[in-house]
Each structure stands twice: as structure tokens, then as C-alpha cells.
XYZ file of C-alpha atoms in Angstrom:
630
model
C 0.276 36.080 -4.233
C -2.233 33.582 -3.964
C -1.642 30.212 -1.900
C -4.092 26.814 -2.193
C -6.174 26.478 0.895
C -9.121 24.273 2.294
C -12.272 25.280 0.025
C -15.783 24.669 1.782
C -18.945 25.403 -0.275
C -21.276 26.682 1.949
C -25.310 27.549 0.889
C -26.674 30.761 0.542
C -27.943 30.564 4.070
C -27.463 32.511 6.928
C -24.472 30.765 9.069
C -26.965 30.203 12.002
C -29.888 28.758 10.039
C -27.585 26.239 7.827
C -26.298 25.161 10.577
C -29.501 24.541 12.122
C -30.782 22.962 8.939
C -27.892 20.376 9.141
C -28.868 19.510 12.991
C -31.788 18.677 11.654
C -30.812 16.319 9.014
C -28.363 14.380 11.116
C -30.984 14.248 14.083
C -34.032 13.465 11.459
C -32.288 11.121 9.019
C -33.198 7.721 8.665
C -29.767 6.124 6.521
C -26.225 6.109 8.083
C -25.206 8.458 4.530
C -27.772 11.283 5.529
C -26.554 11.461 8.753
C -22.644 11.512 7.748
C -22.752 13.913 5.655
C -24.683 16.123 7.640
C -21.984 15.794 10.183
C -18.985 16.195 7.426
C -20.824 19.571 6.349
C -21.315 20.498 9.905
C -17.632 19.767 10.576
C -16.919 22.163 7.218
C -18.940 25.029 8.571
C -17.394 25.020 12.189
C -14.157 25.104 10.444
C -14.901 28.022 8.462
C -16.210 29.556 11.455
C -12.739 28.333 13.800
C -15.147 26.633 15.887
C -13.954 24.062 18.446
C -17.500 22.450 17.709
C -15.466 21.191 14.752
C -13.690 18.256 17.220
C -16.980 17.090 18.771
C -18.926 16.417 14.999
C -16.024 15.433 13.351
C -15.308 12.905 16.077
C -18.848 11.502 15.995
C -18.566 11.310 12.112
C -15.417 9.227 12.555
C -17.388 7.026 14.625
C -20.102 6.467 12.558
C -18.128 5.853 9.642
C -15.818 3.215 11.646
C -19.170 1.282 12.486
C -19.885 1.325 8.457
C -17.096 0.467 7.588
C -16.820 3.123 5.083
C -13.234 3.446 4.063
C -13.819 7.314 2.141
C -15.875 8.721 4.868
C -13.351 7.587 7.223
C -11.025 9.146 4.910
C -13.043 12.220 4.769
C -13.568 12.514 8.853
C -10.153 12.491 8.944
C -9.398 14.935 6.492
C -11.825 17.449 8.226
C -10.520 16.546 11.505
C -6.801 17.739 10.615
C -8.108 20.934 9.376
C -9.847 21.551 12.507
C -6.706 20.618 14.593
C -4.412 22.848 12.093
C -6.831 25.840 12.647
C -6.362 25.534 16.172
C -3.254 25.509 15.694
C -1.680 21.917 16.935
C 0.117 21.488 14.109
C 0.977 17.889 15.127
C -2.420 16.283 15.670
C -3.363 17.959 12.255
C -0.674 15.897 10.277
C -1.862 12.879 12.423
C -5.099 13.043 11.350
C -3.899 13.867 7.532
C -1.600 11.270 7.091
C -4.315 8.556 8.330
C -6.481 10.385 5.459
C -3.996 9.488 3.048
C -3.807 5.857 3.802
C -7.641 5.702 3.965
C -7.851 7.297 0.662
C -4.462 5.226 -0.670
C -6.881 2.045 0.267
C -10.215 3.321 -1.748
C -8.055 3.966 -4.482
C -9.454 7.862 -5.160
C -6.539 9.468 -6.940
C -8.023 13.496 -6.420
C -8.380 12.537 -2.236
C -4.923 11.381 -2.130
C -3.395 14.650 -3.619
C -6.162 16.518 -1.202
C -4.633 14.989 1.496
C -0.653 15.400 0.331
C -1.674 19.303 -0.491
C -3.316 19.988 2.740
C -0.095 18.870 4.988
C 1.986 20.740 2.559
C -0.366 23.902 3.873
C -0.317 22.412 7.567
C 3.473 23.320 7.156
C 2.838 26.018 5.746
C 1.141 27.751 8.181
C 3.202 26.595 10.527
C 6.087 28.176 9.204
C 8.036 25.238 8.463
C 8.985 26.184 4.468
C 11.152 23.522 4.000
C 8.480 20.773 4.472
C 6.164 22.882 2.714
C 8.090 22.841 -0.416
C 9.116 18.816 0.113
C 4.998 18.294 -0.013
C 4.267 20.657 -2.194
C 6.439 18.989 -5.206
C 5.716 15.576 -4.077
C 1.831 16.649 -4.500
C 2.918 18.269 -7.982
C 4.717 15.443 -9.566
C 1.343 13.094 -8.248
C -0.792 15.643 -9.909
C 1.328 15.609 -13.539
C 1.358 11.851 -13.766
C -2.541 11.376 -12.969
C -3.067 14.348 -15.772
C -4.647 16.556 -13.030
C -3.567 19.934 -14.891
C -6.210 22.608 -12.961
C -4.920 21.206 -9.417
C -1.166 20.867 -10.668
C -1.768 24.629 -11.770
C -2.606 25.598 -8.339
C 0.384 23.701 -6.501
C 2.403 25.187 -8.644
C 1.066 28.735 -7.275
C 2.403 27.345 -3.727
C 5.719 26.369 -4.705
C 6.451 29.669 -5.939
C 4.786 31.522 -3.018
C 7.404 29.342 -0.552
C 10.338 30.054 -2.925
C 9.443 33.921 -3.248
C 9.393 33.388 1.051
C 12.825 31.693 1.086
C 14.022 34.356 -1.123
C 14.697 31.649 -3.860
C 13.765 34.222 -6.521
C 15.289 31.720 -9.876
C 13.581 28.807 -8.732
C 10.442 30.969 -7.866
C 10.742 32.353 -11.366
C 10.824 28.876 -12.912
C 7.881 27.236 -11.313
C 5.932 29.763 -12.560
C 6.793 29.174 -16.204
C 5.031 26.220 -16.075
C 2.547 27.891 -14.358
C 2.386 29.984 -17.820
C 2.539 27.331 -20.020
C -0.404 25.627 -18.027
C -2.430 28.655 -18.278
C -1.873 29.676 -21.951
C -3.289 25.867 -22.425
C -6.299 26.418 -20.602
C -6.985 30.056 -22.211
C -7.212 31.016 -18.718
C -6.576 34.658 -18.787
C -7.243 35.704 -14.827
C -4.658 32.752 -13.985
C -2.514 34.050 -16.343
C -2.239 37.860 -15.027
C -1.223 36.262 -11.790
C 1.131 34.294 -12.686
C 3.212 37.408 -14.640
C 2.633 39.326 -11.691
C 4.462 36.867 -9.734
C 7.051 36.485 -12.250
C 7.154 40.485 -12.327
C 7.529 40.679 -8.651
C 10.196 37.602 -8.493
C 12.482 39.735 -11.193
C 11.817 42.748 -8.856
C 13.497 40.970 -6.006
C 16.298 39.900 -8.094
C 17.255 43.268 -8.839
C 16.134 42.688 -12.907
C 13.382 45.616 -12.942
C 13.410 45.689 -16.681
C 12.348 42.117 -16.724
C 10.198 42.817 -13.880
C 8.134 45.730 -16.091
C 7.947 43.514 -19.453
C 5.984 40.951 -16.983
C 4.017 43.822 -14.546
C 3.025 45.336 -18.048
C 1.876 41.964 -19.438
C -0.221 41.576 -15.894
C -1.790 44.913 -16.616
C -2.997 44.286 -20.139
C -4.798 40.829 -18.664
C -6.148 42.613 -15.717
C -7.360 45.873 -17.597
C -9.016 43.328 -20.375
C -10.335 40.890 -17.163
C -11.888 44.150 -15.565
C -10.240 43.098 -12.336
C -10.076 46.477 -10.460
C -8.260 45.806 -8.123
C -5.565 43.733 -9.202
C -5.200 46.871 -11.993
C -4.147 48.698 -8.668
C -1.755 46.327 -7.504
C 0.349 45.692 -10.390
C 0.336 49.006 -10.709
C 1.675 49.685 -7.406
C 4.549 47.353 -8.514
C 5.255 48.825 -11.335
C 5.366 52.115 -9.715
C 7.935 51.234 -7.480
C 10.279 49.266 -10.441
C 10.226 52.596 -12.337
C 11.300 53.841 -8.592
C 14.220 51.333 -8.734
C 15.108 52.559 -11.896
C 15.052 56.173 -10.987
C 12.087 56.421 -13.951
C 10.757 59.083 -11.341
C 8.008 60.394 -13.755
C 7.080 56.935 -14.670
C 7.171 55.981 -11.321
C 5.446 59.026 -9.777
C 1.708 58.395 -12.222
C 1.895 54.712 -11.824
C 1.760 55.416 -7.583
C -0.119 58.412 -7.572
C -3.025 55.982 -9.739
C -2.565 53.007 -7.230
C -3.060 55.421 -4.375
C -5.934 57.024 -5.403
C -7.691 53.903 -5.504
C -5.986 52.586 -2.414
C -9.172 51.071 -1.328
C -8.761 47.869 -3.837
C -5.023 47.665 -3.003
C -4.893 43.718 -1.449
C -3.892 43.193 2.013
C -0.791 41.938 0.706
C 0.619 44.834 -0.500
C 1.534 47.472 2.189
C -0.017 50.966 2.245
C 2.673 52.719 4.423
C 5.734 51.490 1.609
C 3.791 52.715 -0.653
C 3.561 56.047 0.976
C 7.488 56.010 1.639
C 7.883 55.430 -2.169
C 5.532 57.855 -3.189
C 7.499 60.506 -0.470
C 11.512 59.213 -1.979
C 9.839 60.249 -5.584
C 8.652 63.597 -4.377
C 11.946 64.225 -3.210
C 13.511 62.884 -6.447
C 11.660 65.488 -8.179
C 11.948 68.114 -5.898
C 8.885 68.307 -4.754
C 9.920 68.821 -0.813
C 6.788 69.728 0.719
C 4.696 66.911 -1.239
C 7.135 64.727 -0.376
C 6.300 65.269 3.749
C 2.969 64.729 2.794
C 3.090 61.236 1.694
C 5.712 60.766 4.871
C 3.400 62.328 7.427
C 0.541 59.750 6.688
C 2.818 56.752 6.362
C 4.122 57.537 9.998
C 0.241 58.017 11.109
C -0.120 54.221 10.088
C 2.931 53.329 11.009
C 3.271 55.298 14.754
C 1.304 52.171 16.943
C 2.940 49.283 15.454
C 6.246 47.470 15.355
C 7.145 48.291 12.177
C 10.714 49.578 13.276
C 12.304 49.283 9.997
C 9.792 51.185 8.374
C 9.256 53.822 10.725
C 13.223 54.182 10.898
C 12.670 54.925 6.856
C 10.219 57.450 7.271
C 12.247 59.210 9.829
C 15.598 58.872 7.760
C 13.601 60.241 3.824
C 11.489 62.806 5.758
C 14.884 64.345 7.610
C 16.351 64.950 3.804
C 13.333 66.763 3.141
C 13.344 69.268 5.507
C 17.323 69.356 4.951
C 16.242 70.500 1.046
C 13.555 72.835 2.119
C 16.326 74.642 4.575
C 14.520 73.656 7.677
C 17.470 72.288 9.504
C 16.283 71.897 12.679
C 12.965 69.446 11.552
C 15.770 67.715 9.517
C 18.070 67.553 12.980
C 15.008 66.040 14.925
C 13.853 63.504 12.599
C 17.689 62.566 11.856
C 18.085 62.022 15.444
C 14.970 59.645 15.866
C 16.426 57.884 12.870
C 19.686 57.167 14.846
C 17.419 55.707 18.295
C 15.241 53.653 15.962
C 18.428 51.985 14.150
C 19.761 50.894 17.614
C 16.473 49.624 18.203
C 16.353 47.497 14.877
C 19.538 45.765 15.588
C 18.090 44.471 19.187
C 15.050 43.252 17.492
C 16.845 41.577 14.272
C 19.226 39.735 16.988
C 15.686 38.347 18.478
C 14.253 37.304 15.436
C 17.918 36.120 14.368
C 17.591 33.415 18.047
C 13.542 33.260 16.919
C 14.969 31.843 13.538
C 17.188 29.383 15.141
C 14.375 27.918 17.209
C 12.067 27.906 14.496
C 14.417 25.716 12.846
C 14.995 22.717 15.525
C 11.470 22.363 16.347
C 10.674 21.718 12.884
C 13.197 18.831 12.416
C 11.838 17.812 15.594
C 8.547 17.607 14.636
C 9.646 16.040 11.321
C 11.340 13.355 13.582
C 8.298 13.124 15.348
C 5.849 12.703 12.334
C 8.702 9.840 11.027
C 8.334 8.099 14.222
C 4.589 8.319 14.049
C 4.523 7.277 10.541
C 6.820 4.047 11.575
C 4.266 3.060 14.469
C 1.218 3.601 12.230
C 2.930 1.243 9.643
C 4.174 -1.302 12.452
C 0.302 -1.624 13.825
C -1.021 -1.853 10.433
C 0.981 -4.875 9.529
C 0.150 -6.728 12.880
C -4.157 -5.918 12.308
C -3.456 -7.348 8.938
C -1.209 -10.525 9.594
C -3.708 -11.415 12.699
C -6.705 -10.881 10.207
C -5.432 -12.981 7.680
C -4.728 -15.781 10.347
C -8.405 -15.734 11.441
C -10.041 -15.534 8.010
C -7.268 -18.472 7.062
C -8.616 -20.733 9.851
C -11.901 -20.024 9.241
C -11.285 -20.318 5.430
C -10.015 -24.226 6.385
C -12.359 -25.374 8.332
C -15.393 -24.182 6.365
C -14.506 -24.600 2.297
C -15.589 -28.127 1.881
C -18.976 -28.113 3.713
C -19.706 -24.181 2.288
C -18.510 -25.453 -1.205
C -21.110 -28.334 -1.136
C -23.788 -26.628 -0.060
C -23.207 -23.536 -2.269
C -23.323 -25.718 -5.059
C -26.497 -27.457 -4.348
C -27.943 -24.009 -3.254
C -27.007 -22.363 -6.705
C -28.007 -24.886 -8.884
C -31.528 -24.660 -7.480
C -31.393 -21.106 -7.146
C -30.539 -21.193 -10.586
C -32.748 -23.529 -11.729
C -35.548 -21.024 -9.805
C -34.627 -18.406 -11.514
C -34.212 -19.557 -15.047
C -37.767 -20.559 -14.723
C -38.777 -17.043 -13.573
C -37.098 -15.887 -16.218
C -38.639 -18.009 -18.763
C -41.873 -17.108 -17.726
C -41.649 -13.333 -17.393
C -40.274 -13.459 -20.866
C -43.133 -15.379 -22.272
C -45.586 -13.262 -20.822
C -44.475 -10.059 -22.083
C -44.641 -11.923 -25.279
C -48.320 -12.772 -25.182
C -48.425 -8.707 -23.614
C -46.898 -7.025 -27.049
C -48.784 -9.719 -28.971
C -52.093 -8.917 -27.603
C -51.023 -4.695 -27.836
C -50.294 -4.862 -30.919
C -53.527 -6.924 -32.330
C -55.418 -4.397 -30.232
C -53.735 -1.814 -31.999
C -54.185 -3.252 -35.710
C -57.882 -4.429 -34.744
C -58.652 -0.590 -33.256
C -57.011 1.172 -36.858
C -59.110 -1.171 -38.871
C -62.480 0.166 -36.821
C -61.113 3.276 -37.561
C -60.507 2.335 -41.150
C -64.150 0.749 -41.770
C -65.639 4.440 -39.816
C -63.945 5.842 -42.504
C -65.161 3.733 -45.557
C -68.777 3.710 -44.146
C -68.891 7.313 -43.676
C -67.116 7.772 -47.085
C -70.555 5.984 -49.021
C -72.348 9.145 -47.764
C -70.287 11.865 -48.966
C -71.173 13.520 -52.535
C -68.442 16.368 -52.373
C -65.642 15.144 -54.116
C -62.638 16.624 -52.537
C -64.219 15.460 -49.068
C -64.787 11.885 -50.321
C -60.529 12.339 -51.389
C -59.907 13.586 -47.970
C -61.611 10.251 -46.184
C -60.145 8.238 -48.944
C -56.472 9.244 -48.135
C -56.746 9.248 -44.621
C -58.174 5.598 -44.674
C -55.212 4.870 -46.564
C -52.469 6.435 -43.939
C -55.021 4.113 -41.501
C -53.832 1.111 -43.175
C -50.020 1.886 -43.888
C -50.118 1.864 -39.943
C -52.244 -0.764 -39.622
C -49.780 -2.842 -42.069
C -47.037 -2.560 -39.474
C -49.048 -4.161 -36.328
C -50.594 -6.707 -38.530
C -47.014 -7.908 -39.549
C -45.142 -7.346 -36.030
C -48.530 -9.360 -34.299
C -47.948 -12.109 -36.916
C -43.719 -12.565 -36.373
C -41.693 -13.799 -33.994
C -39.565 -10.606 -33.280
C -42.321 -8.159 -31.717
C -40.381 -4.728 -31.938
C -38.736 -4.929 -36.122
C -40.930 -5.090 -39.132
C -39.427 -7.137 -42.034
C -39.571 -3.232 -44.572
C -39.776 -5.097 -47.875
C -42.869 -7.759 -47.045
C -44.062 -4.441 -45.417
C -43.964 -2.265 -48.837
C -44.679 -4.840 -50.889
C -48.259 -4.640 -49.029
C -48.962 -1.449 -48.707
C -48.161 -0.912 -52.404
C -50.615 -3.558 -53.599
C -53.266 -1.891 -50.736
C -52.806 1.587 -52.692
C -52.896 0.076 -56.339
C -56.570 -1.610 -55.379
C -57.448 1.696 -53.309
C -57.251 3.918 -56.116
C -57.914 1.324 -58.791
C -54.476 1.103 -60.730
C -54.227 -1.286 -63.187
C -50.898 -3.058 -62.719
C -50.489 -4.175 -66.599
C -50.976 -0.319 -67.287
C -48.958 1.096 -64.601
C -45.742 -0.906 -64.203
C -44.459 -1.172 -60.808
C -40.695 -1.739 -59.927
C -39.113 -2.062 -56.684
C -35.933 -1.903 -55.512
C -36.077 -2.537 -51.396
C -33.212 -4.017 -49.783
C -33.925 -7.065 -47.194
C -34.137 -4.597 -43.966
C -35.692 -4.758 -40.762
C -36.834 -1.573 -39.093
C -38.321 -0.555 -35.567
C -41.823 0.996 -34.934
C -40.725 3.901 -34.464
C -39.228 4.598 -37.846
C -41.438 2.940 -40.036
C -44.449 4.590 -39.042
C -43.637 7.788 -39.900
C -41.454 6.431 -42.900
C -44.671 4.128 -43.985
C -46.993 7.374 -43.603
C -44.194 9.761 -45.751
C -43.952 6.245 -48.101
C -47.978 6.502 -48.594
C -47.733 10.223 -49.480
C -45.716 9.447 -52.028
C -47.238 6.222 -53.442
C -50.377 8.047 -53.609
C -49.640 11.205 -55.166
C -48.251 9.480 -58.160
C -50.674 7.059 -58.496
C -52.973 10.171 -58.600
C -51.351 12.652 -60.464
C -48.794 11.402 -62.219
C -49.999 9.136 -65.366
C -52.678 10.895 -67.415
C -53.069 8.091 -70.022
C -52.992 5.884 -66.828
C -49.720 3.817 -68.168
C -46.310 4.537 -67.107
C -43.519 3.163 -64.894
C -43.455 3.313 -60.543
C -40.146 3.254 -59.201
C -39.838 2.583 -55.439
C -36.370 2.108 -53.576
C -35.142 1.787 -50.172
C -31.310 1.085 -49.460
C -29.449 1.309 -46.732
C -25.498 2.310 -47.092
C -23.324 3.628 -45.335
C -25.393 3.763 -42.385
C -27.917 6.118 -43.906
C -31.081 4.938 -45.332
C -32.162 6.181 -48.640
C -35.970 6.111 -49.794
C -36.586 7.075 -53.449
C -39.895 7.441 -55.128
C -40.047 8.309 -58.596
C -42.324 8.233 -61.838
C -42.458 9.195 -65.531
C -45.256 10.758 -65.437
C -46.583 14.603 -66.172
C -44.178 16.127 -63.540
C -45.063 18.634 -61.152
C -45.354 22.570 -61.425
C -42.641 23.946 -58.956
C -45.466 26.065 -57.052
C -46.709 22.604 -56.239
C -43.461 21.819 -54.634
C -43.897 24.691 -51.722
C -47.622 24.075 -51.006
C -49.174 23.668 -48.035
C -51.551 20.956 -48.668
C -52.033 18.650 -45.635
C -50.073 15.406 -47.672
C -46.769 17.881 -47.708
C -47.038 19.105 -44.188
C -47.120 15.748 -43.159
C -44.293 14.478 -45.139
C -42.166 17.942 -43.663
C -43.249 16.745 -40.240
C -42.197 12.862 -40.352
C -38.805 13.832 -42.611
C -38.170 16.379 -39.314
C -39.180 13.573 -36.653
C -36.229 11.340 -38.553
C -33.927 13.977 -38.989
C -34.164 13.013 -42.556
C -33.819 15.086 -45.782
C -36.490 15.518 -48.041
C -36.007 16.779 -51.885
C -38.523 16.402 -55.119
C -37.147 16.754 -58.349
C -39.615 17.478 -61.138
C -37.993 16.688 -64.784
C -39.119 13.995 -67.141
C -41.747 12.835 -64.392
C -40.630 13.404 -60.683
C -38.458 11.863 -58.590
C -38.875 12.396 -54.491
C -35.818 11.401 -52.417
C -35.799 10.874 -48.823
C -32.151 10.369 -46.716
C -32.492 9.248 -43.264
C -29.919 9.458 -41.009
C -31.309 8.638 -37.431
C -33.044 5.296 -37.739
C -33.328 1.859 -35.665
C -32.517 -1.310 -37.816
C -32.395 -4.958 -36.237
């Protein structure tokens, strides 16, 4: 069974040196949230460790937070405070502390602290053996955690429910819970939850008496666990199993499932007892026949069993043990054991009339405590409502006497404050203005240097594919160039209006590569778009490629028809260049000339899609998808 407890995250320190580390931060730290939490961590670790040191940090953290006025550390100190006092067992002062926690956290408004809080005095009962106001908590906490859609921590009161009902012996209710502990998990894919919750339900239909059921679920567990690789919960359902097929009288069944779990009896969980399994193990041998075995399996329960107070048990051994040496004819072994069955039974009736009066008192101090945590809940409330009606009477006096004078001098005050600002504003605004302006006429004057380097150098070159090469990289100069010319000249310094933009760098290719515009007709389609910077370079640089390689390549006769278009629909920008000229061989297509690269590289940089279709002339299409428009 598993039940939902206070998790603390400690570091992969050594205990001694984290704690040392925090000392440190709370002694070194210069802001009040350093120092807290250093103490709230601090508190964590001394609880893990059952540490009384716990009460002394947690205390100062209370403090500090009070003097903040910090409504979820206060929440918090409290929180860690009740765990400390619930550890130490004053149950009381835990749900004190707990309850404040709530009301802190009720305050802030934090939905997961408030069902922290509500969860962790479901456990303070708990633990202090007070089931019934366990359970009341636990589905109080539940039915907060289903209507805030918290399904992992619903998942896990659930879990406690059906622990407390398997405790009270409320086996249908237990069996319940935990089908919507199933249909949780199944929702979640969450296979390890799932194994434990048919375990549970296997174990519940045990109790009942319904082992069938009980082995449809243990099997189901086993599957999960096998699957899961979970060793040793393969042992334990095992072990359960093992002793349905018992119930049954499936003694061969019964017999590998225990003799399995026992061999491993190492990963067996603490909650499943070693010594019943033993006595199981030694009522199959005997099933069987197998006498001698049989006092095997009985010999080592009673060596675990021999210091303890584990009458009941011990009372078995003696009792299964005596028919064992009755079978094997040994009737005087079966005479002695028989006998110390008889002096143990006598001996289990005194100590079942204790725990009988031990049940009793159990029972009236917990509905006095529950009268007691009423009465404090009543006082808490009744000194609330007085802090808050004598606060409200001071901030309503205060709140008279100062609104007229306060509300003429605020006004005053903001109107020049305003008027200060604005102006700061205004300014700050203007002079990142004149800033882009001045960047981006640096940048347009620096790519024309570049461009002229290029055109001077390019009078002394005789090669002819190196005077190409200078040629088309002055060009890719001036597409960029273009851009900070235009964005230097307008009013909005980050979009470039695209179809002034094209329309230029069109007519700056036509004259670059001497095109004769009443030979080579030139028709645009570009719809009125701005774009950013950032996705017209590299769309100006890809739109160059283009330009140029028809203008070079396409028209032989130099006469023909230029078709550029840029739309935008749909949210996707399409660029189209296209031409009736000569085509292009498909080996051209996958070369690995510098012009394609480049046009790869920008269509990648946009996340764009790049295609060229060669037939009657060729068409190149470009579809962007990620792009900035004004």
C-alpha cells in the first residue's frame, strides 16, 4: 500500500555539508528571500532528519516572514512548522500550525497550497490513528482536487482513502475508490500507478473473501510489474497471489507462487510479513503431504517470531506445526506443541481484552481532540474578525481625514509627473529615431564603398568569369544597399515598402547588365506589402539571383517577356520569377554554383520552399512561410 506523505527534495549533498551550505546562505544573504528560504529548506532537512532543530528555524522563519509581511512564506513557515510538531508527535500543535497554513494560503489565493495543507492534516490524523478524521480530510481534499482539475494529486488522495478504508476493514468502499484510481491511471498511461492500484484492488477482494476476483486483479498487477521491471513488487503480488490460491486450496498453484516470493524474500516490502508467509508456505506443505517440509517453513517462522509479541502468530505456528508431527506419527512433538498452542490462546484473549479497552480510549480522545481543534478553529475565527473590524476602523478614519488634501495634491503631483514624463518620453523616442536614421545611412553609405571597391577593382580584371564574379557580387551589394537607402529615407525605420523596393532593384539589374527594356519586356505583379529587414534581405539577395540569371541566360535573341510576382495569401508569401526564355538543362538545377547555394541558404533562413520549373522558359517559385509584415 502506498500512503501520500510530506515530500522534501533534498541535493545530492552529504546531510552535514547541505546543511552547512544553507547556514551559510541565511547568515551571508543580503535580501529577506535568500535568507527565508534558506531557513524553509533548513526547516525541510531537520524534518527529514526528526530534528528538534526543526522548531528553532522554523520559528525564526515565521518571524521573518511576519516582519515582510509575506502572506505565502507565512503560509509556508507554518506548513513546515506542523510537520515538525506532527513528527514529534503533538498531534495538536501540528493541526494548529496547519490550519493557520490554510487560512494563509486561503488569503494568497494558491489553489495547490490549500490542498497541501487539507492533505497534510488528513496525514496528521493519520498517523495519529484517528481514521475517521483521516478519511473526513482525505475526501474533503479529493473533491477540492477534482473541481480545480488537479488529476496527479487527486490520484494520490485517492491512494489514502483506500489505504484508511482497507484499515477500517471497509473492503467495498476500499474497492471503489480505487476504480477511480484506475480510471485516473489508464488516462495518464501511467502503468507503475496502475499495477498498484490492481494490487490494492486484488488485496481488497482478498479480504472480502472473493479470491477469484482477487487473482483476475493480482494477475493484472503482475503483467504491469513484470513489463515495469519492478522486482520487487513482482515478489509481492506474488506473495498474494500465493496465498489466494492458498484460500482456494489451489495448493500447487499456491505452493510455486510462495516458493518464488520466498526465494527472493529480500525485495519482499516491509509491508508484507515474512513469518505469514512462512506459516502459509508450512499449511501448503502439509496440504500436500509434505510433513517434514512443512516443519521447515514452521521452524524459521517461530525463529522470527520467538522475541516478539506476535501472540496470534506464534499461537499459529504452534497449532499447524502440532498437525505435522501428528501426520508424521510423532505424537509426542505433536502433544508438546498442541499444549503451547492451548497457553498461548489464553494468552491472546488477555491481550485482545487490552487492546479491546486500548480501542475504547483511542476513540474518546479523538472526539476530544476534534472538540478541541473546533474550539480552536472558533477562537482563531473570533480574533480574526476583531484584527479586521479594528483595522478597517483605523484605515476608515484615516481614509476621512486625509482624501481631500491627498486627492488635491495627487492630482497636481500627477499631472506634472505626467507632464515630466511625456516629455521624457518624447525625447527618448526622437532620439532613437535620429539613432536608426544615422545606422542605417551608415550602413547604405558603407555597402556603396563596398560597391564602388568593387567596380574600381572590376576595370582591372581581363578574366572574364572573374570580372562576372565582381559584377554579381556588386549587384547583391546594391539589392542590400536598396533596403537602407529606402528605410533611411521613410518614416517607419524597421518595414521597407517591397514593391518601391523591387521596382528599384529591377531597373538597377536591367542597367547593370545592359537589358534593353523595349526588347526584354518586364511585367510585375507585387502586391502593396511592407516587410521587415530581416526578411527582405535575404528575400532581396534570393530576388537578385533570380533577376539576374534570367537576364543572363535566359533570352538568346535578347527579346522575351520577365515575369516577377510577390503575393501574400493566406498568410504565406509567394515569390515567383519566371521567363520564356531557352529554359534550363535539369543538371543545372542541382549545381553547386555559388548563386544556388546562396538561394538554398536564404530559402532555409525563411523556412521557405524553393522549386524551378524548366518548360517553355523557366519558372522559379519561392513560398515563405515565416516572415515579418507591418
Amino acid at each position: 500500500m502506498m500512503l501520500l506523505v510530506w515530500c522534501i527534495l533534498i541535493p545530492s549533498l552529504g546531510q552535514t555539508e547541505y546543511q552547512d551550505s544553507l547556514l551559510n546562505v541565511i547568515e551571508s544573504a543580503r535580501g529577506d528571500s535568500a535568507r527565508f528560504w534558506g531557513m524553509y529548506n533548513l526547516m525541510s532537512d531537520y524534518n527529514l532528519e526528526g530534528s528538534e532543530q526543526a522548531f528553532e528555524v522554523g520559528r525564526d522563519a515565521l518571524n521573518l516572514a511576519k516582519s515582510n509581511g509575506n502572506i505565502h512564506w507565512q503560509g509556508r513557515a507554518h506548513y513546515g512548522l506542523g510537520i515538525a510538531h506532527d513528527l514529534a508527535g503533538a498531534t495538536d500543535s501540528c493541526l494548529k500550525h496547519q490550519l493557520e497554513a490554510r487560512k494563509l494560503f486561503e488569503e494568497e489565493g494558491n489553489v495547490q497550497w490549500i490542498g497541501n495543507t487539507m492533505n497534510s492534516i488528513g496525514v496528521s490524523y493519520f498517523y495519529a490513528g484517528d481514521l475517521v478524521n483521516a478519511l473526513k480530510w482525505y475526501l474533503d481534499v479529493l473533491e477540492y482536487w477534482e473541481n480545480n482539475g488537479l488529476e496527479d494529486e487527486a490520484a494520490q488522495t485517492i491512494n489514502n482513502i483506500g489505504v484508511v478504508y482497507r484499515m477500517q476493514r471497509n473492503y467495498e468502499d476500499a474497492i471503489k475508490i480505487y476504480q477511480k484510481s484506475v480510471s485516473i491511471k489508464e488516462a495518464q498511461g501511467d502503468e507503475k500507478g496502475l499495477a498498484n492500484t490492481y494490487n490494492n484492488i486484488g488485496l481488497a477482494y482478498s479480504y472480502l473473501g472473493d479470491e477469484v476476483q482477487a487473482l483476475d486483479y493480482l494477475n493484472r498487477a503482475l503483467e504491469l510489474y513484470a513489463r515495469n521491471e519492478m522486482a520487487g513488487e513482482v515478489v509481492s503480488v506474488r506473495a498474494s497471489m500465493g496465498i489466494a490460491h492458498f484460500k482456494l486450496n489451489h495448493l500447487t498453484e499456491a505452493e510455486s507462487h510462495l516458493a518464488n516470493a520466498l526465494t527472493d524474500r529480500n525485495l519482499l516490502p516491509q509491508t508484507i510479513e515474512l513469518p505469514e508467509l512462512l506459516i502459509s508456505m508450512g499449511r501448503i506443505k502439509n496440504g500436500l503431504s509434505k510433513y517434514e517440509e512443512a516443519l521447515v517453513y514452521f521452524r524459521e517462522a517461530w525463529e522470527l517470531l520467538e522475541n516478539t509479541d506476535r501472540t496470534e502468530a506464534l499461537n499459529d505456528v504452534r497449532l499447524f506445526g502440532a498437525e505435522s508431527f501428528y501426520a508424521m506419527g510423532d505424537y509426542q512433538s505433536a502433544a508438546d506443541w498442541y499444549h503451547g498452542y492451548i497457553e498461548g490462546s489464553y494468552d491472546l484473549m488477555d491481550q485482545k481484552r487490552v487492546e479491546e479497552m486500548e480501542k475504547m480510549r483511542e476513540s474518546f480522545n479523538a472526539a476530544e481532540r476534534e472538540k478541541e481543534l473546533e474550539i480552536s478553529q472558533l477562537k482563531l475565527a473570533v480574533e480574526e474578525r476583531q484584527k479586521t473590524y479594528l483595522m478597517w476602523g483605523m484605515v476608515l478614519a484615516v481614509v476621512v481625514l486625509l482624501v481631500l488634501t491627498f486627492a488635491v495634491w495627487n492630482t497636481v503631483r500627477s499631472n506634472r509627473k505626467l507632464a515630466h514624463q511625456k516629455g521624457i518620453i518624447q525625447k527618448s523616442l526622437e532620439e532613437k529615431e535620429i539613432l536608426m536614421r544615422e545606422i542605417h545611412h551608415r550602413v547604405k553609405n558603407n555597402l556603396q564603398v563596398v560597391s564602388s571597391l568593387l567596380s574600381i577593382q572590376s576595370r582591372g580584371i581581363e578574366d572574364a568569369k572573374a570580372l562576372e564574379a565582381v559584377n554579381e557580387s556588386r549587384n547583391r551589394v546594391k539589392s542590400m544597399a536598396l533596403i537602407h537607402q529606402d528605410l533611411y529615407r521613410e518614416d517607419d525605420l524597421t518595414h521597407v515598402d517591397v514593391r518601391t523596393y523591387i521596382g528599384k532593384l529591377v531597373e538597377s539589374l536591367f542597367s547593370s547588365y545592359r537589358v534593353d527594356q523595349e526588347r526584354v519586356k518586364l511585367v510585375k505583379e507585387i502586391d502593396a506589402i511592407s516587410l521587415d529587414v530581416d526578411t527582405l534581405i535575404p528575400l532581396g539577395l534570393i530576388l537578385n539571383e533570380l533577376i539576374s540569371n534570367s537576364l543572363k541566360y535566359a533570352f538568346e535573341q535578347n527579346e522575351g517577356t520577365l515575369n516577377v510576382t510577390l503575393k501574400q495569401e493566406n498568410g504565406i508569401l509567394r515569390l515567383e520569377v519566371s521567363d520564356d526564355g531557352i529554359g534550363l538543362d535539369p543538371q543545372q538545377l542541382e549545381g553547386d554554383g555559388f548563386g544556388m547555394k546562396m538561394i538554398r541558404a536564404f530559402s532555409e533562413k525563411l523556412g521557405a520552399s524553393f522549386e524551378v520549373i524548366s518548360d517553355h522558359g523557366t519558372t522559379s517559385r519561392l513560398t515563405v512561410k515565416k516572415f515579418k509584415a507591418a
